[in-house]
mmCIF file of C-alpha atoms in Angstrom:
data_model
loop_
_atom_site.group_PDB
_atom_site.id
_atom_site.type_symbol
_atom_site.label_atom_id
_atom_site.label_comp_id
_atom_site.label_asym_id
_atom_site.label_seq_id
_atom_site.Cartn_x
_atom_site.Cartn_y
_atom_site.Cartn_z
ATOM 1 C CA MET A 1 -23.240 0.550 -45.941
ATOM 2 C CA ALA A 2 -22.517 0.557 -41.918
ATOM 3 C CA SER A 3 -20.104 -1.475 -41.200
ATOM 4 C CA LYS A 4 -19.711 -3.219 -37.787
ATOM 5 C CA PHE A 5 -16.659 -0.663 -37.196
ATOM 6 C CA ASP A 6 -19.054 2.134 -37.589
ATOM 7 C CA TYR A 7 -21.850 0.465 -34.927
ATOM 8 C CA LEU A 8 -19.176 0.273 -31.757
ATOM 9 C CA ARG A 9 -17.969 3.805 -32.878
ATOM 10 C CA LYS A 10 -21.880 4.758 -32.552
ATOM 11 C CA ASN A 11 -22.347 2.380 -29.467
ATOM 12 C CA LEU A 12 -19.745 3.457 -27.448
ATOM 13 C CA TYR A 13 -20.455 6.649 -27.806
ATOM 14 C CA ALA A 14 -24.070 6.602 -26.535
ATOM 15 C CA MET A 15 -22.169 4.393 -23.267
ATOM 16 C CA ALA A 16 -20.494 7.275 -22.222
ATOM 17 C CA GLU A 17 -23.068 9.369 -22.492
ATOM 18 C CA LEU A 18 -25.210 7.233 -20.933
ATOM 19 C CA CYS A 19 -22.446 6.941 -18.031
ATOM 20 C CA LEU A 20 -22.171 11.039 -18.314
ATOM 21 C CA GLU A 21 -26.123 11.754 -17.835
ATOM 22 C CA GLN A 22 -25.537 8.785 -14.132
ATOM 23 C CA ILE A 23 -22.792 10.288 -12.648
ATOM 24 C CA LEU A 24 -25.533 13.802 -13.484
ATOM 25 C CA ILE A 25 -28.299 12.078 -11.933
ATOM 26 C CA LEU A 26 -26.281 10.985 -8.802
ATOM 27 C CA ASP A 27 -25.427 14.147 -7.930
ATOM 28 C CA ASP A 28 -28.950 15.925 -8.506
ATOM 29 C CA ALA A 29 -29.862 12.937 -6.274
ATOM 30 C CA ILE A 30 -27.575 13.779 -3.473
ATOM 31 C CA GLU A 31 -28.168 17.893 -3.529
ATOM 32 C CA GLN A 32 -32.111 17.295 -3.836
ATOM 33 C CA GLU A 33 -32.156 14.481 -0.881
ATOM 34 C CA ASN A 34 -33.995 12.883 -3.999
ATOM 35 C CA PRO A 35 -33.960 9.268 -3.480
ATOM 36 C CA ASP A 36 -36.275 8.394 -6.698
ATOM 37 C CA LEU A 37 -33.891 10.256 -8.237
ATOM 38 C CA ALA A 38 -31.057 7.319 -6.965
ATOM 39 C CA LYS A 39 -33.594 5.143 -7.473
ATOM 40 C CA GLN A 40 -33.209 5.761 -11.353
ATOM 41 C CA VAL A 41 -29.492 5.258 -11.528
ATOM 42 C CA ILE A 42 -30.301 2.454 -10.165
ATOM 43 C CA GLU A 43 -32.486 1.180 -12.357
ATOM 44 C CA ARG A 44 -30.377 2.700 -16.040
ATOM 45 C CA ASP A 45 -27.927 0.453 -14.984
ATOM 46 C CA ASP A 46 -29.113 -1.864 -17.841
ATOM 47 C CA LEU A 47 -28.611 -0.002 -20.777
ATOM 48 C CA ILE A 48 -24.728 0.908 -19.825
ATOM 49 C CA ASP A 49 -24.489 -2.764 -19.181
ATOM 50 C CA SER A 50 -26.418 -4.412 -21.843
ATOM 51 C CA LEU A 51 -24.638 -2.007 -24.240
ATOM 52 C CA GLU A 52 -21.003 -3.482 -23.260
ATOM 53 C CA LYS A 53 -22.263 -7.084 -23.408
ATOM 54 C CA GLN A 54 -23.232 -5.494 -27.015
ATOM 55 C CA ASN A 55 -19.933 -3.538 -27.421
ATOM 56 C CA ASP A 56 -17.214 -6.786 -26.876
ATOM 57 C CA ASN A 57 -18.658 -8.911 -29.396
ATOM 58 C CA LEU A 58 -19.048 -5.356 -31.639
ATOM 59 C CA SER A 59 -15.423 -5.182 -31.109
ATOM 60 C CA GLN A 60 -14.257 -9.121 -31.437
ATOM 61 C CA ASN A 61 -16.020 -8.611 -35.753
ATOM 62 C CA ALA A 62 -14.591 -5.046 -35.734
ATOM 63 C CA ILE A 63 -11.412 -6.224 -35.726
ATOM 64 C CA LEU A 64 -11.385 -8.988 -37.007
ATOM 65 C CA GLU A 65 -13.210 -6.465 -40.100
ATOM 66 C CA ALA A 66 -10.201 -4.153 -39.520
ATOM 67 C CA ILE A 67 -7.548 -6.663 -40.416
ATOM 68 C CA ALA A 68 -9.173 -7.527 -43.543
ATOM 69 C CA ASN A 69 -9.453 -4.050 -45.042
ATOM 70 C CA ARG A 70 -6.234 -2.684 -43.602
ATOM 71 C CA ASN A 71 -3.840 -3.064 -46.764
ATOM 72 C CA LEU A 72 -6.556 -1.925 -48.114
ATOM 73 C CA LEU A 73 -6.745 1.291 -45.950
ATOM 74 C CA GLY A 74 -2.503 1.493 -46.652
ATOM 75 C CA MET A 75 -2.580 0.854 -42.388
ATOM 76 C CA ASP A 76 0.207 -2.139 -43.115
ATOM 77 C CA GLN A 77 2.384 0.597 -44.856
ATOM 78 C CA ILE A 78 2.446 2.924 -41.524
ATOM 79 C CA ASP A 79 5.748 2.569 -38.519
ATOM 80 C CA GLY A 80 3.680 1.567 -35.622
ATOM 81 C CA GLU A 81 4.993 4.743 -34.130
ATOM 82 C CA VAL A 82 3.457 6.972 -36.082
ATOM 83 C CA VAL A 83 0.267 8.460 -35.270
ATOM 84 C CA LEU A 84 -2.415 5.645 -36.226
ATOM 85 C CA LYS A 85 -6.276 7.764 -35.276
ATOM 86 C CA LYS A 86 -7.166 6.646 -38.877
ATOM 87 C CA ASP A 87 -6.527 3.134 -38.970
ATOM 88 C CA PRO A 88 -9.827 0.702 -37.248
ATOM 89 C CA LEU A 89 -7.546 -1.867 -36.022
ATOM 90 C CA ARG A 90 -5.915 0.476 -33.405
ATOM 91 C CA PHE A 91 -9.202 1.585 -32.292
ATOM 92 C CA ALA A 92 -10.714 -1.578 -32.113
ATOM 93 C CA LEU A 93 -8.805 -2.789 -29.839
ATOM 94 C CA SER A 94 -8.997 1.038 -27.504
ATOM 95 C CA SER A 95 -12.802 0.071 -27.313
ATOM 96 C CA ILE A 96 -12.933 -3.469 -25.330
ATOM 97 C CA ARG A 97 -10.360 -1.459 -22.961
ATOM 98 C CA ILE A 98 -12.233 1.856 -23.374
ATOM 99 C CA ASN A 99 -15.819 -0.254 -22.916
ATOM 100 C CA ARG A 100 -14.928 -1.870 -20.477
ATOM 101 C CA SER A 101 -13.615 1.184 -17.848
ATOM 102 C CA LEU A 102 -17.007 2.493 -19.385
ATOM 103 C CA GLU A 103 -18.839 -0.645 -17.493
ATOM 104 C CA ARG A 104 -17.047 -0.250 -14.336
ATOM 105 C CA MET A 105 -17.438 3.365 -14.149
ATOM 106 C CA GLY A 106 -21.219 2.458 -14.447
ATOM 107 C CA ASP A 107 -21.466 0.125 -11.398
ATOM 108 C CA GLN A 108 -19.434 2.596 -9.457
ATOM 109 C CA ILE A 109 -21.984 5.183 -9.589
ATOM 110 C CA VAL A 110 -24.804 2.417 -9.076
ATOM 111 C CA ASN A 111 -22.628 1.385 -5.466
ATOM 112 C CA CYS A 112 -23.181 5.030 -4.880
ATOM 113 C CA ALA A 113 -26.495 5.709 -5.375
ATOM 114 C CA THR A 114 -27.402 2.381 -3.754
ATOM 115 C CA CYS A 115 -26.049 3.622 -0.706
ATOM 116 C CA TYR A 116 -27.763 7.111 -0.591
ATOM 117 C CA ARG A 117 -30.551 5.938 -1.521
ATOM 118 C CA ARG A 118 -30.821 3.438 1.763
ATOM 119 C CA GLY A 119 -31.015 6.267 3.509
ATOM 120 C CA LEU A 120 -29.307 6.113 6.212
ATOM 121 C CA LEU A 121 -26.831 9.603 6.477
ATOM 122 C CA PRO A 122 -28.732 12.019 7.978
ATOM 123 C CA LYS A 123 -30.280 14.621 6.255
ATOM 124 C CA GLY A 124 -28.739 17.750 4.734
ATOM 125 C CA PHE A 125 -25.056 15.801 5.602
ATOM 126 C CA PHE A 126 -23.363 16.560 2.072
ATOM 127 C CA ARG A 127 -25.157 19.903 1.375
ATOM 128 C CA GLN A 128 -23.222 21.185 5.262
ATOM 129 C CA GLU A 129 -19.776 18.905 3.947
ATOM 130 C CA GLU A 130 -18.093 21.401 1.629
ATOM 131 C CA ILE A 131 -15.716 18.422 1.258
ATOM 132 C CA LEU A 132 -18.681 16.064 -0.190
ATOM 133 C CA ASP A 133 -20.016 18.802 -2.256
ATOM 134 C CA LYS A 134 -16.783 18.905 -4.364
ATOM 135 C CA MET A 135 -15.906 15.308 -4.204
ATOM 136 C CA LEU A 136 -18.843 15.011 -6.488
ATOM 137 C CA SER A 137 -18.477 18.672 -8.332
ATOM 138 C CA ARG A 138 -14.388 16.986 -9.375
ATOM 139 C CA VAL A 139 -15.450 13.308 -10.206
ATOM 140 C CA VAL A 140 -18.209 14.669 -12.494
ATOM 141 C CA THR A 141 -15.881 17.177 -14.482
ATOM 142 C CA LEU A 142 -13.533 13.964 -14.632
ATOM 143 C CA VAL A 143 -16.402 11.967 -16.477
ATOM 144 C CA GLY A 144 -17.167 14.786 -18.485
ATOM 145 C CA MET A 145 -13.820 15.375 -19.451
ATOM 146 C CA ALA A 146 -13.524 12.002 -20.446
ATOM 147 C CA VAL A 147 -16.298 11.523 -21.349
ATOM 148 C CA GLU A 148 -15.774 14.775 -24.254
ATOM 149 C CA SER A 149 -12.987 13.210 -25.197
ATOM 150 C CA LEU A 150 -13.752 10.178 -25.873
ATOM 151 C CA VAL A 151 -17.147 11.174 -28.573
ATOM 152 C CA GLU A 152 -13.956 14.297 -30.451
ATOM 153 C CA GLU A 153 -11.258 11.372 -30.235
ATOM 154 C CA LYS A 154 -8.307 12.975 -29.177
ATOM 155 C CA ASN A 155 -6.360 13.422 -25.819
ATOM 156 C CA ARG A 156 -6.236 17.216 -25.133
ATOM 157 C CA PHE A 157 -7.563 17.177 -21.396
ATOM 158 C CA TYR A 158 -4.926 14.816 -20.449
ATOM 159 C CA GLY A 159 -3.450 16.928 -19.049
ATOM 160 C CA SER A 160 -6.488 18.568 -17.155
ATOM 161 C CA VAL A 161 -7.823 14.988 -16.226
ATOM 162 C CA HIS A 162 -4.981 14.035 -14.672
ATOM 163 C CA THR A 163 -4.989 17.519 -12.280
ATOM 164 C CA VAL A 164 -8.039 16.704 -11.356
ATOM 165 C CA GLU A 165 -7.594 12.951 -10.512
ATOM 166 C CA GLU A 166 -5.131 13.963 -8.191
ATOM 167 C CA GLU A 167 -7.799 16.647 -6.094
ATOM 168 C CA LEU A 168 -10.491 14.352 -5.754
ATOM 169 C CA ASN A 169 -8.033 11.532 -4.721
ATOM 170 C CA ASN A 170 -6.816 14.246 -1.876
ATOM 171 C CA LEU A 171 -10.532 15.436 -1.257
ATOM 172 C CA CYS A 172 -12.039 11.384 -0.577
ATOM 173 C CA HIS A 173 -8.793 10.989 1.586
ATOM 174 C CA ALA A 174 -9.631 13.483 3.474
ATOM 175 C CA ALA A 175 -13.160 13.363 3.481
ATOM 176 C CA PHE A 176 -12.140 9.488 4.981
ATOM 177 C CA LEU A 177 -9.878 10.685 8.148
ATOM 178 C CA LYS A 178 -12.340 13.085 8.454
ATOM 179 C CA PHE A 179 -15.662 11.767 8.983
ATOM 180 C CA VAL A 180 -13.622 8.283 10.608
ATOM 181 C CA MET A 181 -14.500 8.915 13.925
ATOM 182 C CA ASP A 182 -16.841 10.974 13.775
ATOM 183 C CA PRO A 183 -19.448 11.183 16.647
ATOM 184 C CA ARG A 184 -22.093 12.074 14.857
ATOM 185 C CA LEU A 185 -22.294 8.765 12.129
ATOM 186 C CA ASP A 186 -23.038 5.441 13.894
ATOM 187 C CA LYS A 187 -21.285 2.629 12.017
ATOM 188 C CA ASN A 188 -23.986 2.143 9.536
ATOM 189 C CA GLN A 189 -24.188 5.245 8.451
ATOM 190 C CA PHE A 190 -19.905 5.623 8.050
ATOM 191 C CA ALA A 191 -19.999 2.666 5.951
ATOM 192 C CA ASP A 192 -22.413 3.842 3.816
ATOM 193 C CA LEU A 193 -20.193 6.945 3.261
ATOM 194 C CA TYR A 194 -17.514 5.359 2.967
ATOM 195 C CA ARG A 195 -18.729 3.280 0.136
ATOM 196 C CA ILE A 196 -20.321 6.477 -1.676
ATOM 197 C CA ILE A 197 -16.792 8.068 -1.191
ATOM 198 C CA LEU A 198 -14.645 4.739 -2.220
ATOM 199 C CA GLY A 199 -17.133 4.982 -5.371
ATOM 200 C CA ILE A 200 -17.099 8.691 -6.461
ATOM 201 C CA GLU A 201 -12.822 7.860 -6.644
ATOM 202 C CA ARG A 202 -12.924 4.490 -8.598
ATOM 203 C CA ALA A 203 -15.074 6.278 -10.705
ATOM 204 C CA GLY A 204 -13.175 9.275 -11.265
ATOM 205 C CA ASP A 205 -9.329 6.227 -11.954
ATOM 206 C CA TYR A 206 -12.032 4.965 -14.388
ATOM 207 C CA ALA A 207 -12.699 7.942 -16.222
ATOM 208 C CA VAL A 208 -8.501 8.149 -15.957
ATOM 209 C CA ASN A 209 -8.071 5.022 -17.487
ATOM 210 C CA ILE A 210 -10.403 6.432 -20.041
ATOM 211 C CA ALA A 211 -7.830 9.332 -20.738
ATOM 212 C CA GLU A 212 -4.980 7.454 -20.713
ATOM 213 C CA GLU A 213 -6.715 4.747 -23.482
ATOM 214 C CA LEU A 214 -6.823 8.532 -25.766
ATOM 215 C CA VAL A 215 -3.399 8.848 -25.534
ATOM 216 C CA ARG A 216 -2.774 5.198 -26.612
ATOM 217 C CA LEU A 217 -5.268 5.971 -28.972
ATOM 218 C CA ASN A 218 -3.808 8.792 -31.032
ATOM 219 C CA THR A 219 0.089 8.476 -29.881
ATOM 220 C CA GLY A 220 0.676 5.214 -29.921
ATOM 221 C CA MET A 221 2.546 5.598 -26.748
ATOM 222 C CA ASP A 222 1.217 3.621 -22.880
ATOM 223 C CA ILE A 223 1.448 6.333 -20.293
ATOM 224 C CA ARG A 224 0.160 3.848 -17.546
ATOM 225 C CA HIS A 225 2.596 4.236 -14.267
ATOM 226 C CA LEU A 226 4.392 6.299 -15.165
ATOM 227 C CA SER A 227 6.063 9.088 -12.594
ATOM 228 C CA ASP A 228 4.528 11.935 -14.889
ATOM 229 C CA PRO A 229 2.064 11.125 -17.980
ATOM 230 C CA VAL A 230 1.790 14.841 -18.015
ATOM 231 C CA GLN A 231 5.105 15.941 -19.019
ATOM 232 C CA VAL A 232 5.206 12.840 -21.395
ATOM 233 C CA THR A 233 2.745 13.805 -23.224
ATOM 234 C CA GLU A 234 3.263 17.456 -23.593
ATOM 235 C CA LYS A 235 6.360 16.657 -24.717
ATOM 236 C CA THR A 236 5.032 14.287 -27.958
ATOM 237 C CA LYS A 237 2.827 16.936 -28.437
ATOM 238 C CA ILE A 238 5.961 19.371 -29.209
ATOM 239 C CA SER A 239 7.481 16.788 -31.234
#
């Protein structure tokens, strides 16, 4: 008989895969200059929101179930600093943070699709500007690595995620500086472009949040806000 924990795991994976599909559809919409695909992204957001609500309730119930069964699984005898990948309580607690990051990631993707669908940007603008194409490519990579790591329940991509995030942030900053005074764009066009740049950067940030949470799930270490989180995780692998 499936437990609440099993349902939570299944729902969380489904939500993550939906987010990945959303960013891929957005990429296609912009590449193909297809507003119908952007509309599809907006309409599918209800699926993510519905799963977010389900996962929120499942997480709370799974925590209660995990606490009740923890002693039976012998988890009460394991040192808290030891890797507790198989501890359902740890997963249920992490799922709350992952669930929140996925929902907000989905919102940022929808924000990008909404701005693009308004159709204010000049035709072919994204295809002509290599920096914008690179931004989209990097955020697709980030979301893909975060989702794959989640489904595999591993943090092996964290170093790569951190590297791609730095590149994405630099690209977004450079794009803002390049287009803020671009004579081809009026103030409304730049406003929409800026919202897209910001949405892409924030979607990448939420992918990194998921990767960081997977490090905590696998190692018990909170690496947020560390000066060199990659070095810390590498040392953990060695030890």
